Amino acid sequence: MVHELVVTARRALLPEGWQAVEIGVDDGTITALAPYGAGLQGRQTRELREGQVLLPGLVDTHVHVNEPGRTEWEGFASATRAAAAGGVTTIVDMPLNSIPPTVDPEALQIKQAAAAASAHVDVGFWGGAVPGNGEQLRPLHERGVFGFKCFLEDSGVEEFPPLEPAEMEEDMAILAELGSMMIVHAEDHDTLAQAPGAQGRRYEDFLRSRPREAENVAIRAVIDAARRTGARAHILHLSSADALPEIRQARAEGVKLTVETCPHYLVLAAEEIGDGATTHKCCPPIREASNQHALWEGLREGLIDCVVSDHSPSTAELKLLDVGDFGAAWGGISSLQLGLPLVWSEARARGLELEQVVGWMSSAPADLAGLSDKGRLAEGKSADMVIFSPEQSWSVEVDSLWHRNKVSAYDGRDLVGVVESTLLRGEQIDFETPRGRLISRVDAKPAGA
Ligand SMILES: [Zn+2]
């Protein structure tokens, strides 16, 4: 048979490992995998050059798009162009910072309509669990959200208030029944309330205002609620490596717990952050180099499952770059486009392999969300692919990034690994014609299908 497209690569990352292959694509799906040289026929062909490798499209399950309502912070067109340029072919949007937040089916519909019009990659949605919306969890679940996000500390926007730990547990009991999951911004409100304030330009003061203990206490509450309700729980953006032993123990006990961390915790360290550098403000905060090292050990051990961006932009004004006040600046780092080269550069320096990085950034987040046709180059899967030059060096220039507000904690940083092109369902993303689709838990194919 003649395939619509045949991609030929001397190095392609398959679930079995690196192989020299020819991949046939039809109707956006991988329909054939043959050894390199087999001579698959395609109406279109694409042969990777020397030094390039073929990877599955990355899946980023932690993105704040903010449209509608705060589209001046970030919108679907700009966010998904940044995603595509970074090799990300699927994003799952967080329920807050847009207005409305995704806390009922009507809001979900509004967000889906915004994404459908302009997305360059596939887009799915998390729902939100806020005080008083317990009755919305089932209808949101039935309409295909991948799970529910809650905060245990102020979220930064007033329309998305936090839950008390007891409310979180009540909601988790509902989610256990539905077979859904709770994903948690785990910083404990009371612990933070007792910590010193964050006002001023000193990074040290900001770090002291968000102590590790706040994360440790909140993570303990999540583990306890997951144990008691039987619900799946997921720790978002783990920064405090102190929590790893308890995570290890909970998982050994059989608590249904997964964990993610983010590029900024893995490549930036508190010691390097200058006073007033509010580009680097995020919550929980970037901690010391010793903590960063322990997070890498957590990844190596498999205690941390995924690395996702927590891309959370605002306007440049709200980052207060001129004043540099860590207390007042918006907390959030934009890295949707940079995740793969950031994490790969650091992993490579630590003697880790590219296949591990891709596992954390593609198959693991796909598994987290239950996206069984994403995250792997295999027959029957969506033909989402990235052509990557892992040994090529480059420097980040903030003005050449695609996200809406040209602020970056990585401007000027030297990296290794260039995303050359990104294919969504076998078509190269061209940044002009939005070909992304809405995805939902409801249409996610069952595992093995
Ligand atoms: Zn976030």
Short mmCIF file of C-alpha atoms and ligand atoms in Angstrom, two decimals:
data_model
loop_
_atom_site.label_atom_id
_atom_site.label_comp_id
_atom_site.label_asym_id
_atom_site.label_seq_id
_atom_site.Cartn_x
_atom_site.Cartn_y
_atom_site.Cartn_z
CA MET A 1 0.00 0.00 0.00
CA VAL A 2 1.02 3.60 -0.48
CA HIS A 3 0.84 5.61 2.75
CA GLU A 4 -0.10 9.25 2.89
CA LEU A 5 3.23 9.97 4.55
CA VAL A 6 6.37 8.00 5.28
CA VAL A 7 8.88 9.34 7.80
CA THR A 8 12.31 7.75 7.72
CA ALA A 9 14.71 8.08 10.64
CA ARG A 10 17.97 6.40 11.57
CA ARG A 11 17.21 7.19 15.19
CA ALA A 12 13.59 7.15 16.33
CA LEU A 13 12.51 6.75 19.94
CA LEU A 14 10.00 3.90 20.07
CA PRO A 15 8.59 2.39 23.28
CA GLU A 16 11.23 -0.38 22.86
CA GLY A 17 14.06 2.15 22.58
CA TRP A 18 16.04 3.72 19.73
CA GLN A 19 15.50 2.14 16.35
CA ALA A 20 16.16 2.87 12.68
CA VAL A 21 12.68 2.92 11.18
CA GLU A 22 10.28 3.88 8.47
CA ILE A 23 6.92 5.06 9.77
CA GLY A 24 3.80 5.03 7.64
CA VAL A 25 1.05 7.54 8.45
CA ASP A 26 -2.57 7.56 7.22
CA ASP A 27 -5.47 9.69 8.43
CA GLY A 28 -3.25 11.15 11.12
CA THR A 29 -2.46 7.77 12.66
CA ILE A 30 0.69 5.67 12.60
CA THR A 31 -0.32 2.70 10.45
CA ALA A 32 3.02 1.03 9.79
CA LEU A 33 6.41 0.68 11.46
CA ALA A 34 9.08 -1.01 9.42
CA PRO A 35 12.85 -1.39 9.74
CA TYR A 36 14.95 1.30 8.08
CA GLY A 37 15.49 0.31 4.45
CA ALA A 38 12.22 -1.63 4.15
CA GLY A 39 11.12 0.81 1.47
CA LEU A 40 7.65 1.85 2.63
CA GLN A 41 5.92 3.85 -0.08
CA GLY A 42 4.41 7.24 0.67
CA ARG A 43 2.73 9.95 -1.36
CA GLN A 44 4.81 12.27 0.79
CA THR A 45 8.09 11.36 2.39
CA ARG A 46 10.25 12.93 5.04
CA GLU A 47 13.77 11.77 5.75
CA LEU A 48 15.55 12.96 8.87
CA ARG A 49 19.03 14.41 8.39
CA GLU A 50 22.21 13.27 10.08
CA GLY A 51 22.15 14.36 13.71
CA GLN A 52 18.36 14.55 13.91
CA VAL A 53 16.22 12.17 15.94
CA LEU A 54 12.51 11.45 15.83
CA LEU A 55 10.58 11.71 19.08
CA PRO A 56 6.92 11.35 20.02
CA GLY A 57 5.17 14.71 20.41
CA LEU A 58 5.41 16.01 23.96
CA VAL A 59 2.36 16.21 26.20
CA ASP A 60 2.18 19.16 28.59
CA THR A 61 -0.55 18.65 31.16
CA HIS A 62 0.12 21.89 33.04
CA VAL A 63 -0.54 24.99 30.95
CA HIS A 64 -2.39 28.18 31.90
CA VAL A 65 -3.80 29.63 28.69
CA ASN A 66 -5.99 32.38 30.27
CA GLU A 67 -8.40 32.84 27.33
CA PRO A 68 -11.05 34.16 27.52
CA GLY A 69 -10.93 36.80 30.21
CA ARG A 70 -7.18 37.36 30.51
CA THR A 71 -6.22 36.83 26.90
CA GLU A 72 -3.77 39.72 27.23
CA TRP A 73 -1.78 37.38 29.53
CA GLU A 74 -1.89 34.44 27.10
CA GLY A 75 -4.28 33.07 24.51
CA PHE A 76 -4.78 29.80 22.66
CA ALA A 77 -3.17 31.03 19.43
CA SER A 78 0.03 32.28 21.07
CA ALA A 79 0.30 29.49 23.66
CA THR A 80 -0.17 26.71 21.14
CA ARG A 81 2.32 28.26 18.71
CA ALA A 82 4.83 28.27 21.58
CA ALA A 83 3.88 24.67 22.31
CA ALA A 84 4.36 23.61 18.70
CA ALA A 85 7.71 25.41 18.47
CA GLY A 86 8.79 23.48 21.56
CA GLY A 87 7.72 20.06 20.28
CA VAL A 88 4.56 19.92 22.39
CA THR A 89 1.63 18.49 20.43
CA THR A 90 -0.91 18.19 23.26
CA ILE A 91 -1.65 20.56 26.13
CA VAL A 92 -4.10 20.22 28.97
CA ASP A 93 -5.27 23.64 30.14
CA MET A 94 -5.54 24.57 33.80
CA PRO A 95 -8.95 25.72 35.06
CA LEU A 96 -7.85 29.10 36.38
CA ASN A 97 -6.65 32.49 35.25
CA SER A 98 -9.15 32.52 32.41
CA ILE A 99 -12.50 34.16 33.11
CA PRO A 100 -14.65 32.21 33.63
CA PRO A 101 -12.58 29.60 35.45
CA THR A 102 -13.46 26.03 34.39
CA VAL A 103 -15.66 25.23 37.38
CA ASP A 104 -18.93 24.31 35.65
CA PRO A 105 -19.99 22.90 32.28
CA GLU A 106 -20.94 26.28 30.86
CA ALA A 107 -17.46 27.64 31.53
CA LEU A 108 -15.93 24.52 29.98
CA GLN A 109 -17.94 25.14 26.83
CA ILE A 110 -16.75 28.74 26.66
CA LYS A 111 -13.13 27.64 26.99
CA GLN A 112 -13.55 24.89 24.40
CA ALA A 113 -15.03 27.36 21.94
CA ALA A 114 -12.05 29.69 22.40
CA ALA A 115 -9.57 26.85 21.89
CA ALA A 116 -11.37 25.32 18.91
CA ALA A 117 -11.02 28.53 16.94
CA SER A 118 -7.29 29.00 17.26
CA ALA A 119 -5.31 26.06 18.64
CA HIS A 120 -2.27 24.79 16.74
CA VAL A 121 -1.94 21.69 18.93
CA ASP A 122 -4.50 19.43 20.59
CA VAL A 123 -6.09 20.91 23.70
CA GLY A 124 -7.82 19.26 26.63
CA PHE A 125 -9.04 20.70 29.93
CA TRP A 126 -8.79 20.18 33.64
CA GLY A 127 -11.82 21.14 35.70
CA GLY A 128 -11.64 23.17 38.89
CA ALA A 129 -12.70 22.18 42.41
CA VAL A 130 -13.57 25.32 44.40
CA PRO A 131 -15.70 25.88 47.50
CA GLY A 132 -19.34 25.12 46.72
CA ASN A 133 -18.99 23.51 43.27
CA GLY A 134 -19.20 19.87 44.42
CA GLU A 135 -22.33 19.39 42.31
CA GLN A 136 -20.48 20.46 39.18
CA LEU A 137 -17.84 17.75 39.42
CA ARG A 138 -19.93 14.99 37.88
CA PRO A 139 -21.27 17.04 34.95
CA LEU A 140 -17.77 18.34 34.21
CA HIS A 141 -16.41 14.79 34.38
CA GLU A 142 -19.12 13.60 32.00
CA ARG A 143 -18.17 16.36 29.57
CA GLY A 144 -14.63 15.10 29.44
CA VAL A 145 -12.35 17.03 31.79
CA PHE A 146 -9.30 14.95 32.71
CA GLY A 147 -9.54 15.60 36.43
CA PHE A 148 -9.93 18.47 38.88
CA LYS A 149 -7.52 21.04 40.24
CA CYS A 150 -7.72 22.53 43.68
CA PHE A 151 -5.56 24.86 45.73
CA LEU A 152 -4.83 24.64 49.44
CA GLU A 153 -3.53 28.23 49.43
CA ASP A 154 -4.71 31.39 47.67
CA SER A 155 -4.46 30.86 43.94
CA GLY A 156 -3.53 34.42 43.03
CA VAL A 157 -6.90 35.13 41.40
CA GLU A 158 -9.99 35.78 43.48
CA GLU A 159 -12.44 33.86 41.28
CA PHE A 160 -10.63 30.59 42.04
CA PRO A 161 -10.57 30.29 45.85
CA PRO A 162 -8.77 27.49 47.68
CA LEU A 163 -10.35 24.51 49.45
CA GLU A 164 -9.89 23.65 53.11
CA PRO A 165 -8.25 20.22 53.44
CA ALA A 166 -11.60 18.81 54.64
CA GLU A 167 -13.38 20.18 51.55
CA MET A 168 -10.70 18.67 49.36
CA GLU A 169 -11.33 15.31 50.96
CA GLU A 170 -15.10 15.59 50.43
CA ASP A 171 -14.53 16.34 46.75
CA MET A 172 -12.04 13.51 46.47
CA ALA A 173 -14.67 11.10 47.76
CA ILE A 174 -16.86 12.19 44.82
CA LEU A 175 -13.95 11.83 42.40
CA ALA A 176 -13.17 8.34 43.69
CA GLU A 177 -16.70 7.33 42.75
CA LEU A 178 -16.37 8.90 39.32
CA GLY A 179 -12.96 7.36 38.70
CA SER A 180 -11.53 10.85 38.24
CA MET A 181 -8.61 12.44 40.08
CA MET A 182 -7.68 15.49 42.13
CA ILE A 183 -4.61 17.46 41.09
CA VAL A 184 -3.40 19.73 43.84
CA HIS A 185 -1.44 22.92 44.25
CA ALA A 186 0.03 21.68 47.51
CA GLU A 187 1.08 24.56 49.74
CA ASP A 188 -0.55 24.75 53.14
CA HIS A 189 -2.37 27.99 53.91
CA ASP A 190 -1.78 28.00 57.68
CA THR A 191 1.94 27.29 57.35
CA LEU A 192 2.31 30.11 54.84
CA ALA A 193 0.31 32.45 57.07
CA GLN A 194 2.91 31.95 59.81
CA ALA A 195 5.88 32.50 57.50
CA PRO A 196 7.45 35.97 57.13
CA GLY A 197 6.13 38.23 54.35
CA ALA A 198 7.57 38.38 50.85
CA GLN A 199 7.69 42.14 50.31
CA GLY A 200 10.74 43.64 48.69
CA ARG A 201 13.46 42.81 46.23
CA ARG A 202 15.41 40.13 48.08
CA TYR A 203 14.97 36.63 46.68
CA GLU A 204 16.03 35.22 50.02
CA ASP A 205 13.02 36.89 51.67
CA PHE A 206 10.68 35.52 49.04
CA LEU A 207 12.07 32.03 49.51
CA ARG A 208 11.60 32.32 53.27
CA SER A 209 7.97 33.36 52.74
CA ARG A 210 7.22 30.04 50.95
CA PRO A 211 9.02 27.47 53.11
CA ARG A 212 9.37 23.82 52.19
CA GLU A 213 7.28 23.00 55.24
CA ALA A 214 4.20 24.50 53.57
CA GLU A 215 4.53 22.00 50.75
CA ASN A 216 5.39 19.11 53.05
CA VAL A 217 2.31 19.70 55.23
CA ALA A 218 -0.01 20.06 52.25
CA ILE A 219 1.35 16.96 50.53
CA ARG A 220 0.75 15.01 53.73
CA ALA A 221 -2.87 16.20 53.66
CA VAL A 222 -3.24 15.10 50.03
CA ILE A 223 -1.78 11.68 50.81
CA ASP A 224 -4.08 11.25 53.81
CA ALA A 225 -7.15 12.22 51.78
CA ALA A 226 -6.17 9.92 48.92
CA ARG A 227 -5.63 7.06 51.35
CA ARG A 228 -8.98 7.58 53.07
CA THR A 229 -11.07 8.13 49.93
CA GLY A 230 -9.27 5.81 47.52
CA ALA A 231 -9.20 8.64 44.97
CA ARG A 232 -6.31 9.24 42.60
CA ALA A 233 -4.28 12.29 43.58
CA HIS A 234 -1.59 14.14 41.71
CA ILE A 235 0.89 16.60 43.21
CA LEU A 236 1.41 19.55 40.90
CA HIS A 237 4.78 21.30 40.51
CA LEU A 238 6.70 19.63 43.32
CA SER A 239 9.45 21.93 44.54
CA SER A 240 10.25 20.69 48.07
CA ALA A 241 12.35 17.55 47.78
CA ASP A 242 11.76 17.02 51.51
CA ALA A 243 8.42 15.48 50.61
CA LEU A 244 9.97 12.68 48.56
CA PRO A 245 10.33 10.14 51.42
CA GLU A 246 6.64 10.47 52.28
CA ILE A 247 5.70 10.18 48.64
CA ARG A 248 7.82 7.03 48.41
CA GLN A 249 6.12 5.56 51.45
CA ALA A 250 2.59 6.42 50.31
CA ARG A 251 3.18 4.83 46.94
CA ALA A 252 4.64 1.72 48.51
CA GLU A 253 1.45 1.47 50.55
CA GLY A 254 -0.62 1.62 47.38
CA VAL A 255 -1.96 5.17 47.69
CA LYS A 256 -2.86 6.30 44.16
CA LEU A 257 -0.42 9.17 43.96
CA THR A 258 1.48 10.69 41.05
CA VAL A 259 3.85 13.63 41.07
CA GLU A 260 5.13 16.19 38.61
CA THR A 261 7.85 18.79 38.72
CA CYS A 262 8.75 21.57 36.28
CA PRO A 263 11.76 22.68 34.26
CA HIS A 264 12.37 25.73 36.48
CA TYR A 265 12.86 23.60 39.60
CA LEU A 266 15.27 21.39 37.67
CA VAL A 267 17.44 23.97 35.96
CA LEU A 268 17.28 27.15 38.08
CA ALA A 269 18.51 27.47 41.66
CA ALA A 270 17.84 30.08 44.33
CA GLU A 271 21.55 30.87 44.69
CA GLU A 272 21.62 32.18 41.10
CA ILE A 273 18.53 34.38 41.30
CA GLY A 274 19.36 38.05 41.64
CA ASP A 275 17.46 40.39 43.93
CA GLY A 276 14.58 42.00 42.06
CA ALA A 277 14.56 39.20 39.42
CA THR A 278 10.79 38.73 39.50
CA THR A 279 11.02 36.92 36.15
CA HIS A 280 11.90 34.00 38.44
CA LYS A 281 8.96 34.31 40.83
CA CYS A 282 6.69 31.30 40.94
CA CYS A 283 4.86 29.37 43.65
CA PRO A 284 6.05 27.13 45.13
CA PRO A 285 9.40 28.86 44.68
CA ILE A 286 12.61 27.78 43.03
CA ARG A 287 14.74 26.48 45.91
CA GLU A 288 18.42 25.83 46.61
CA ALA A 289 20.79 23.82 44.40
CA SER A 290 20.85 21.00 46.96
CA ASN A 291 17.05 20.73 46.69
CA GLN A 292 17.30 20.73 42.91
CA HIS A 293 19.77 17.85 43.07
CA ALA A 294 17.33 15.87 45.23
CA LEU A 295 14.53 16.47 42.70
CA TRP A 296 16.72 14.96 39.98
CA GLU A 297 17.27 11.98 42.25
CA GLY A 298 13.48 11.73 42.65
CA LEU A 299 13.12 11.62 38.87
CA ARG A 300 15.84 8.99 38.53
CA GLU A 301 14.11 6.86 41.12
CA GLY A 302 10.72 7.24 39.46
CA LEU A 303 9.13 8.98 42.46
CA ILE A 304 8.46 11.98 40.23
CA ASP A 305 6.53 10.83 37.19
CA CYS A 306 6.35 13.81 34.87
CA VAL A 307 8.05 17.06 33.93
CA VAL A 308 5.55 19.63 32.66
CA SER A 309 5.84 23.36 32.21
CA ASP A 310 3.40 25.10 34.55
CA HIS A 311 3.48 27.75 31.82
CA SER A 312 1.79 30.60 33.68
CA PRO A 313 2.29 33.95 31.99
CA SER A 314 0.95 37.37 32.78
CA THR A 315 1.47 40.73 31.15
CA ALA A 316 4.99 42.11 31.52
CA GLU A 317 3.62 44.93 33.72
CA LEU A 318 2.33 42.46 36.31
CA LYS A 319 5.79 40.94 36.71
CA LEU A 320 6.88 44.38 38.05
CA LEU A 321 10.28 44.00 36.44
CA ASP A 322 11.17 47.63 37.09
CA VAL A 323 10.33 47.53 40.81
CA GLY A 324 11.35 43.92 41.43
CA ASP A 325 9.03 43.43 44.40
CA PHE A 326 8.64 39.70 44.97
CA GLY A 327 5.64 40.22 47.22
CA ALA A 328 3.57 42.08 44.62
CA ALA A 329 4.74 40.59 41.30
CA TRP A 330 2.72 37.91 39.49
CA GLY A 331 4.07 34.46 40.21
CA GLY A 332 4.49 32.37 37.08
CA ILE A 333 7.14 31.32 34.59
CA SER A 334 6.58 30.93 30.84
CA SER A 335 8.40 27.93 29.46
CA LEU A 336 6.03 26.08 27.18
CA GLN A 337 8.40 26.47 24.23
CA LEU A 338 11.59 25.66 26.11
CA GLY A 339 10.86 22.62 28.25
CA LEU A 340 12.58 19.98 26.14
CA PRO A 341 15.89 21.80 25.54
CA LEU A 342 15.96 23.06 29.14
CA VAL A 343 15.44 19.68 30.73
CA TRP A 344 17.58 17.87 28.15
CA SER A 345 20.51 20.28 28.59
CA GLU A 346 20.52 19.75 32.33
CA ALA A 347 19.85 16.01 32.14
CA ARG A 348 22.68 15.56 29.65
CA ALA A 349 25.08 17.39 31.96
CA ARG A 350 24.00 14.99 34.72
CA GLY A 351 24.67 11.90 32.62
CA LEU A 352 21.01 11.08 31.96
CA GLU A 353 19.65 9.92 28.63
CA LEU A 354 17.33 11.64 26.17
CA GLU A 355 14.90 8.72 26.33
CA GLN A 356 14.42 9.35 30.06
CA VAL A 357 13.66 13.01 29.42
CA VAL A 358 11.16 12.17 26.70
CA GLY A 359 9.52 9.64 29.00
CA TRP A 360 8.98 12.32 31.65
CA MET A 361 7.67 14.81 29.10
CA SER A 362 5.66 12.64 26.73
CA SER A 363 4.53 9.14 27.70
CA ALA A 364 4.25 9.86 31.44
CA PRO A 365 2.00 12.94 31.14
CA ALA A 366 -0.02 11.11 28.46
CA ASP A 367 -0.52 8.28 30.94
CA LEU A 368 -1.40 10.73 33.71
CA ALA A 369 -4.26 12.15 31.67
CA GLY A 370 -5.22 8.77 30.17
CA LEU A 371 -4.33 9.90 26.63
CA SER A 372 -3.70 6.43 25.34
CA ASP A 373 -3.14 7.45 21.72
CA LYS A 374 -0.55 10.12 22.60
CA GLY A 375 3.00 10.01 23.91
CA ARG A 376 4.39 7.05 21.96
CA LEU A 377 5.54 6.29 18.43
CA ALA A 378 3.69 3.02 17.83
CA GLU A 379 1.15 1.58 15.43
CA GLY A 380 -2.34 2.85 16.08
CA LYS A 381 -1.15 5.99 17.90
CA SER A 382 -1.67 9.57 16.78
CA ALA A 383 1.14 10.55 14.38
CA ASP A 384 2.42 13.36 16.61
CA MET A 385 6.16 13.66 16.10
CA VAL A 386 9.06 15.93 16.81
CA ILE A 387 12.23 16.21 14.78
CA PHE A 388 14.93 17.14 17.27
CA SER A 389 18.66 17.87 16.97
CA PRO A 390 19.89 16.83 20.41
CA GLU A 391 23.50 17.98 20.02
CA GLN A 392 22.92 21.42 18.52
CA SER A 393 23.65 24.43 20.72
CA TRP A 394 21.72 27.68 20.75
CA SER A 395 20.87 30.62 22.98
CA VAL A 396 17.41 31.69 24.07
CA GLU A 397 16.32 35.11 22.83
CA VAL A 398 13.14 36.16 24.51
CA ASP A 399 11.89 38.16 21.54
CA SER A 400 11.94 35.11 19.31
CA LEU A 401 9.67 33.07 21.60
CA TRP A 402 6.05 32.65 20.56
CA HIS A 403 4.25 33.14 23.86
CA ARG A 404 2.34 36.36 24.11
CA ASN A 405 4.29 38.46 26.60
CA LYS A 406 8.00 38.47 25.92
CA VAL A 407 9.18 37.81 29.46
CA SER A 408 11.40 34.81 30.20
CA ALA A 409 13.51 33.57 33.07
CA TYR A 410 15.72 31.96 30.42
CA ASP A 411 16.59 34.92 28.17
CA GLY A 412 20.21 34.57 27.08
CA ARG A 413 20.57 31.04 28.42
CA ASP A 414 22.72 28.63 26.40
CA LEU A 415 20.99 25.35 25.67
CA VAL A 416 21.60 22.14 23.80
CA GLY A 417 18.91 20.60 21.63
CA VAL A 418 16.88 22.24 18.89
CA VAL A 419 13.28 21.41 17.98
CA GLU A 420 13.45 21.43 14.17
CA SER A 421 9.82 20.69 13.35
CA THR A 422 6.68 19.37 14.92
CA LEU A 423 4.09 17.19 13.22
CA LEU A 424 0.54 16.93 14.51
CA ARG A 425 -1.29 13.89 13.14
CA GLY A 426 1.31 13.66 10.39
CA GLU A 427 1.07 17.30 9.29
CA GLN A 428 3.83 19.76 9.95
CA ILE A 429 2.54 22.57 12.14
CA ASP A 430 2.89 25.76 10.10
CA PHE A 431 1.96 28.36 12.79
CA GLU A 432 -0.67 29.84 10.47
CA THR A 433 -3.49 27.35 10.03
CA PRO A 434 -4.78 26.15 13.41
CA ARG A 435 -5.21 22.38 13.11
CA GLY A 436 -5.37 21.52 16.80
CA ARG A 437 -8.37 19.58 18.03
CA LEU A 438 -10.25 19.52 21.27
CA ILE A 439 -9.58 16.35 23.19
CA SER A 440 -11.47 15.00 26.14
CA ARG A 441 -11.37 12.11 28.55
CA VAL A 442 -14.57 10.86 26.98
CA ASP A 443 -12.95 10.20 23.60
CA ALA A 444 -9.60 9.05 24.94
CA LYS A 445 -9.24 5.54 23.58
CA PRO A 446 -9.09 2.82 26.23
CA ALA A 447 -5.57 1.56 26.90
CA GLY A 448 -4.40 -0.91 24.28
CA ALA A 449 -6.94 0.23 21.68
ZN ZN B 1 0.03 26.10 37.50
#
